[in-house]
Coordinates of C-alpha atoms in Angstrom, one line a residue:
M199 CA 49.6 77.8 147.9
F200 CA 51.0 81.2 147.0
V201 CA 49.4 82.2 143.7
G202 CA 50.6 85.3 141.9
T203 CA 49.7 87.3 138.9
V204 CA 51.7 90.1 137.2
K205 CA 51.1 93.0 134.9
E206 CA 51.3 91.8 131.3
I207 CA 54.2 93.4 129.5
K208 CA 53.6 92.3 125.9
N209 CA 52.9 95.2 123.6
H210 CA 49.4 96.7 124.2
E211 CA 48.4 93.7 126.3
Y212 CA 45.9 94.9 128.9
R213 CA 44.4 91.6 130.1
V214 CA 45.3 90.2 133.5
G215 CA 45.6 86.6 134.7
L216 CA 43.3 86.9 137.7
T217 CA 40.4 89.3 138.2
P218 CA 39.6 90.5 141.8
E219 CA 36.7 88.0 141.8
S220 CA 39.1 85.1 140.9
A221 CA 41.5 86.3 143.6
H222 CA 38.6 86.2 146.1
E223 CA 37.8 82.6 145.2
L224 CA 41.4 81.5 145.7
V225 CA 41.7 83.4 149.0
A226 CA 38.4 81.7 150.1
H227 CA 40.0 78.3 149.5
G228 CA 42.9 79.2 151.9
H229 CA 45.5 80.4 149.4
T230 CA 47.6 83.5 149.4
V231 CA 47.2 85.7 146.3
L232 CA 50.0 88.1 145.2
V233 CA 49.2 90.8 142.7
E234 CA 51.7 93.1 141.1
T235 CA 50.6 96.7 141.6
G236 CA 48.7 98.0 138.6
A237 CA 48.2 94.5 137.1
G238 CA 44.4 95.0 136.8
A239 CA 44.6 98.6 135.5
G240 CA 43.9 97.5 131.9
I241 CA 40.5 96.1 132.9
G242 CA 39.6 98.9 135.3
A243 CA 40.5 96.8 138.4
A244 CA 42.4 99.0 140.8
D245 CA 44.7 97.6 143.5
E246 CA 42.1 98.4 146.1
A247 CA 39.7 95.9 144.4
Y248 CA 42.3 93.2 144.9
V249 CA 42.9 94.2 148.5
A250 CA 39.2 94.1 149.1
A251 CA 39.2 90.5 147.7
G252 CA 41.9 89.5 150.2
A253 CA 44.9 89.6 147.9
Q254 CA 48.3 91.2 148.7
I255 CA 49.7 93.9 146.4
V256 CA 53.4 93.7 145.8
G257 CA 55.6 96.3 144.1
T258 CA 57.3 94.3 141.3
A259 CA 56.8 91.3 139.0
A260 CA 60.2 90.1 140.4
E261 CA 58.7 89.8 143.9
V262 CA 55.7 87.9 142.5
F263 CA 57.9 85.4 140.7
A264 CA 60.2 85.0 143.7
R265 CA 57.3 84.3 146.2
A266 CA 54.6 82.5 144.1
D267 CA 54.3 78.7 143.8
M268 CA 52.1 79.3 140.8
V269 CA 52.1 82.3 138.4
V270 CA 48.9 82.8 136.5
K271 CA 49.2 85.0 133.4
V272 CA 47.5 85.6 130.1
K273 CA 50.2 85.8 127.4
E274 CA 53.4 83.8 127.1
P275 CA 56.1 84.9 129.4
Q276 CA 58.5 87.4 127.8
A277 CA 62.3 86.9 128.0
V278 CA 62.7 88.9 131.2
E279 CA 59.9 87.0 132.8
R280 CA 61.2 83.6 131.7
A281 CA 64.5 84.5 133.4
M282 CA 62.6 84.7 136.7
L283 CA 61.1 81.2 136.6
R284 CA 62.5 78.5 138.8
E285 CA 62.5 74.8 138.9
G286 CA 59.2 73.3 140.0
Q287 CA 57.4 76.6 139.9
I288 CA 54.0 76.4 138.1
L289 CA 53.3 78.6 135.1
Y290 CA 49.7 78.6 134.0
T291 CA 49.1 80.8 130.9
Y292 CA 48.8 80.7 127.1
L293 CA 52.2 79.5 125.7
H294 CA 51.8 78.8 121.9
L295 CA 55.2 77.1 121.9
A296 CA 55.3 75.4 118.4
P297 CA 56.3 78.6 116.5
D298 CA 58.5 79.9 119.3
P299 CA 61.7 78.0 119.8
E300 CA 63.3 80.7 122.0
Q301 CA 60.5 80.6 124.5
T302 CA 60.5 76.8 124.5
A303 CA 64.3 76.6 125.1
D304 CA 64.0 79.1 128.0
L305 CA 61.1 77.2 129.6
V306 CA 63.0 73.9 129.3
K307 CA 66.1 75.5 130.9
S308 CA 64.0 76.9 133.7
G309 CA 62.7 73.6 135.0
A310 CA 59.3 75.2 135.6
V311 CA 56.0 73.3 135.3
C312 CA 54.4 75.0 132.3
I313 CA 50.6 74.4 131.7
A314 CA 49.3 75.9 128.5
Y315 CA 45.7 77.1 128.4
E316 CA 45.5 76.4 124.6
T317 CA 46.1 72.6 124.9
V318 CA 43.8 71.8 127.8
T319 CA 40.9 69.7 126.4
D320 CA 37.4 68.7 127.4
A321 CA 35.3 65.5 127.1
T322 CA 34.0 66.6 123.6
G323 CA 37.6 67.0 122.2
G324 CA 37.3 70.8 122.4
L325 CA 39.7 73.3 123.8
P326 CA 37.7 75.0 126.5
L327 CA 40.4 77.5 127.7
L328 CA 41.1 78.6 124.1
K329 CA 37.4 78.8 123.1
P330 CA 36.5 82.2 124.7
M331 CA 39.5 83.9 123.3
S332 CA 38.7 82.3 119.9
Q333 CA 35.2 83.7 120.1
V334 CA 36.6 87.2 120.9
A335 CA 39.2 86.9 118.2
G336 CA 36.8 85.7 115.6
R337 CA 34.4 88.6 116.2
M338 CA 37.3 91.1 116.4
A339 CA 38.7 89.8 113.1
I340 CA 35.7 91.3 111.3
Q341 CA 35.9 94.6 113.1
A342 CA 39.6 94.8 112.3
G343 CA 39.1 93.7 108.7
A344 CA 36.3 96.2 108.2
T345 CA 38.6 99.0 109.4
A346 CA 41.6 97.8 107.3
L347 CA 39.3 97.8 104.2
E348 CA 38.8 101.6 104.7
K349 CA 40.8 103.6 102.2
A350 CA 42.5 105.7 104.9
H351 CA 43.9 102.4 106.3
G352 CA 45.2 101.2 103.0
G353 CA 42.2 99.1 102.0
R354 CA 40.0 99.0 98.9
G355 CA 37.5 101.5 100.3
V356 CA 34.8 98.8 100.6
L357 CA 32.0 98.7 103.1
L358 CA 31.4 95.1 104.3
G359 CA 27.6 95.3 104.0
G360 CA 27.4 97.5 101.0
V361 CA 24.3 99.7 100.6
P362 CA 21.2 99.5 98.5
G363 CA 22.3 99.4 94.9
V364 CA 25.9 98.5 95.7
L365 CA 27.1 94.9 96.3
P366 CA 28.5 94.0 99.7
A367 CA 32.1 92.9 100.3
K368 CA 33.1 89.3 99.7
V369 CA 34.5 87.7 102.9
A370 CA 36.3 84.3 102.8
V371 CA 36.7 82.6 106.2
I372 CA 39.2 79.8 106.1
G373 CA 38.4 77.4 108.9
G374 CA 35.0 76.6 110.4
G375 CA 35.9 76.1 114.0
V376 CA 35.2 78.5 116.9
V377 CA 37.1 81.5 115.3
G378 CA 35.6 80.9 111.9
F379 CA 32.1 80.5 113.2
N380 CA 32.2 83.7 115.1
A381 CA 33.9 85.6 112.3
A382 CA 31.2 84.4 109.9
Q383 CA 28.4 85.3 112.3
M384 CA 29.7 88.9 112.6
A385 CA 30.3 89.3 108.8
A386 CA 26.9 87.8 107.9
G387 CA 25.3 90.1 110.5
L388 CA 26.8 93.1 108.8
G389 CA 25.4 91.9 105.5
A390 CA 28.6 90.8 103.8
D391 CA 28.8 88.0 101.2
V392 CA 30.3 85.3 103.3
T393 CA 31.9 82.0 102.3
I394 CA 33.2 79.6 105.0
I395 CA 35.9 77.1 103.9
D396 CA 36.7 73.9 105.8
R397 CA 37.8 70.4 105.1
S398 CA 35.4 68.5 107.4
P399 CA 32.1 67.5 105.8
E400 CA 30.6 67.4 109.3
V401 CA 31.6 71.0 110.0
L402 CA 30.4 72.2 106.6
E403 CA 27.1 70.5 107.2
R404 CA 26.7 72.0 110.6
L405 CA 27.6 75.5 109.3
A406 CA 25.3 75.2 106.3
T407 CA 22.4 74.2 108.6
H408 CA 23.1 77.1 111.0
F409 CA 23.7 79.9 108.5
E410 CA 21.2 78.7 105.8
S411 CA 21.2 81.4 103.1
R412 CA 23.3 83.9 105.2
A413 CA 26.6 82.2 104.3
K414 CA 27.9 79.7 101.8
T415 CA 30.2 76.8 102.6
L416 CA 33.0 75.4 100.5
Y417 CA 35.3 72.4 100.8
A418 CA 38.9 73.3 101.6
G419 CA 40.7 72.0 98.5
K420 CA 43.7 73.9 97.2
A421 CA 41.9 75.1 94.1
N422 CA 38.8 76.2 96.0
I423 CA 40.9 78.2 98.5
A424 CA 42.8 79.9 95.7
A425 CA 39.6 80.8 93.9
A426 CA 37.9 82.1 97.0
V427 CA 41.0 84.2 98.0
A428 CA 41.2 85.7 94.5
E429 CA 37.6 86.9 94.7
A430 CA 37.6 88.1 98.3
D431 CA 37.8 91.6 99.6
L432 CA 38.5 90.2 103.1
V433 CA 40.1 86.9 104.0
I434 CA 40.0 85.6 107.6
G435 CA 42.6 82.9 108.5
A436 CA 41.0 80.8 111.2
V437 CA 42.8 77.5 111.1
L438 CA 44.1 75.6 114.2
V439 CA 46.0 72.4 114.6
P440 CA 46.0 72.1 118.4
G441 CA 49.4 72.8 119.8
A442 CA 51.1 72.7 116.4
A443 CA 52.3 75.3 113.9
A444 CA 49.4 76.4 111.6
P445 CA 49.5 75.2 108.0
K446 CA 50.3 77.8 105.3
L447 CA 47.1 77.8 103.3
V448 CA 47.5 81.1 101.4
T449 CA 50.7 81.3 99.5
R450 CA 52.7 84.4 98.4
E451 CA 51.8 83.5 94.8
M452 CA 48.1 83.8 95.6
L453 CA 48.5 87.4 96.6
S454 CA 49.1 88.3 93.0
T455 CA 45.6 87.1 92.2
M456 CA 43.9 89.3 94.8
K457 CA 42.4 92.7 94.4
P458 CA 44.6 95.6 95.3
G459 CA 43.7 96.8 98.8
A460 CA 42.2 93.5 99.8
V461 CA 42.7 92.5 103.4
L462 CA 44.1 89.4 105.1
V463 CA 43.4 88.9 108.8
D464 CA 45.5 86.1 110.3
V465 CA 43.9 85.0 113.6
A466 CA 46.2 81.9 113.5
I467 CA 49.3 84.1 114.0
D468 CA 49.8 82.9 117.6
Q469 CA 50.6 79.5 116.1
G470 CA 52.8 80.9 113.3
G471 CA 50.0 82.1 110.9
C472 CA 48.2 80.4 108.1
F473 CA 49.3 82.8 105.4
E474 CA 52.8 82.5 103.9
T475 CA 53.4 86.2 104.1
S476 CA 52.2 86.6 107.7
H477 CA 54.4 87.9 110.5
A478 CA 53.2 89.0 114.0
T479 CA 52.2 92.6 114.5
T480 CA 51.0 94.6 117.5
H481 CA 48.0 96.8 118.3
A482 CA 50.4 99.7 118.0
E483 CA 51.2 98.9 114.4
P484 CA 48.7 96.3 113.4
T485 CA 49.0 96.2 109.6
Y486 CA 51.5 96.0 106.8
V487 CA 51.2 95.6 103.0
V488 CA 52.7 92.9 100.8
D489 CA 52.1 93.0 97.0
G490 CA 49.2 95.5 97.5
V491 CA 47.4 93.3 100.1
V492 CA 46.9 94.6 103.6
H493 CA 47.9 92.1 106.3
Y494 CA 46.5 92.3 109.9
C495 CA 48.4 89.9 112.1
V496 CA 48.1 91.1 115.7
A497 CA 49.2 88.2 117.9
N498 CA 47.1 89.2 120.9
M499 CA 43.9 90.4 119.3
P500 CA 41.7 89.9 122.4
G501 CA 44.0 92.2 124.4
G502 CA 42.3 95.1 122.5
V503 CA 39.0 94.4 124.4
A504 CA 40.8 93.5 127.6
R505 CA 37.9 93.7 130.1
T506 CA 35.6 91.4 128.1
S507 CA 38.4 89.0 127.3
T508 CA 39.7 88.8 130.9
Y509 CA 36.4 88.0 132.4
A510 CA 35.6 85.4 129.7
L511 CA 39.0 83.8 130.2
N512 CA 38.8 83.7 134.0
N513 CA 35.4 82.0 133.7
V514 CA 37.2 79.0 132.3
T515 CA 40.7 79.1 133.8
L516 CA 39.7 79.6 137.4
P517 CA 38.3 76.1 138.1
H518 CA 41.6 74.5 137.0
A519 CA 43.7 77.1 138.9
L520 CA 41.7 76.2 142.0
A521 CA 42.3 72.5 141.4
I522 CA 46.0 73.0 141.0
A523 CA 46.2 75.2 144.1
N524 CA 44.1 72.9 146.2
L525 CA 45.7 69.6 145.2
G526 CA 49.1 70.5 143.8
W527 CA 49.9 70.2 140.1
K528 CA 50.6 66.4 140.1
A529 CA 47.4 65.4 141.9
A530 CA 45.3 67.8 139.9
L531 CA 46.7 66.6 136.6
A532 CA 46.5 62.9 137.7
R533 CA 42.8 63.4 138.5
N534 CA 41.9 65.2 135.2
V535 CA 43.3 63.9 132.0
H536 CA 42.0 67.0 130.2
L537 CA 44.1 69.3 132.4
A538 CA 47.0 67.0 132.0
N539 CA 46.9 67.6 128.3
G540 CA 47.8 71.2 129.1
L541 CA 51.2 70.2 130.4
N542 CA 53.7 71.3 127.7
V543 CA 57.0 71.6 129.6
A544 CA 58.1 70.3 133.0
F545 CA 61.4 69.8 134.7
G546 CA 63.3 70.3 131.5
K547 CA 61.2 67.9 129.4
V548 CA 58.8 68.7 126.6
T549 CA 55.6 66.9 127.4
Y550 CA 53.4 67.9 124.5
E551 CA 54.0 65.8 121.4
A552 CA 53.2 68.3 118.7
V553 CA 55.6 70.9 120.2
A554 CA 58.3 68.2 120.6
N555 CA 57.9 67.2 116.9
D556 CA 57.8 70.7 115.6
L557 CA 60.8 71.9 117.5
G558 CA 63.0 68.8 117.5
Y559 CA 62.8 67.8 121.2
A560 CA 62.5 64.3 122.6
Y561 CA 58.9 63.8 123.7
T562 CA 58.2 62.8 127.3
P563 CA 54.6 61.8 128.0
A564 CA 53.1 63.9 130.7
A565 CA 52.1 60.7 132.5
D566 CA 55.7 59.9 133.1
L567 CA 56.1 63.0 135.2
I568 CA 52.7 63.0 136.9
G569 CA 53.4 59.5 138.2

């Protein structure tokens, strides 16, 4: 199979779909790897490293799209990239379609076979291809929030961990999954006063056992969320409904109860955000202020630590890429129901139910196309 990767063109996105090491693995299995020149520059991987791995360097993204049977990316294809997709071509990347009707329409029109990292599952019900980026984003959320809390960045001028004689900042983490756990770990490690909010008694029990006295847990009722948000210096939105738009758990009305200069970090922005006042921002202009509250809503947070993120991502995406390349997409998905759960769009059909429901498409089960 001809497998290609291109330079990401989303604002301040420095990750790359294939590392030189991943390219080497694909070549070792008999495949041809096409890499757009400069694709790995953001992680410090020069074209020469890909050539040494057996890949071919090509001059443009257009050539990669034209020649590749499968295109491996990181972020969702931008409009100019979507226009280059063709029927039956495999696109393997993060998609986050539920809050993005324009992208969905273009992918449906293209006829491409679109496999989304974020909806591939595992035997435990987890999302293994989303997990490493959720770990990165959760940890980065505290770094970003701590910076945004500084007075020079519009925040309250509060140090997360405080100092002797001065209380630490109050951090509310909404969602106790992978993002929330990692955010809470970082915040607690810095000495903040951390409360983790979730609706699952099992999750709350697990978090309480892990953190003991280093973080508090709270059931995610509306009144509890409102009270925690009002008291917090920093709120982390870490809520995920797999494949679907995120629920709006912090309303515009709640902002009026918050401290001036408090900070909201919406890690769920890829799925539309879990704060009513959220809209996607970039690493170039990461924050904005609504009603005196600083919002950080960067849609590709892990791109800011591109090298760490790329290697963490390739660790989990490469085995499936190899399966697809070795077997073809139909056989690979037929053999692995968890990989089949990643199929979101194929041959003009929407094959992921949550996306179909959110955007008003007829739902076609993936099994109908896999055969």
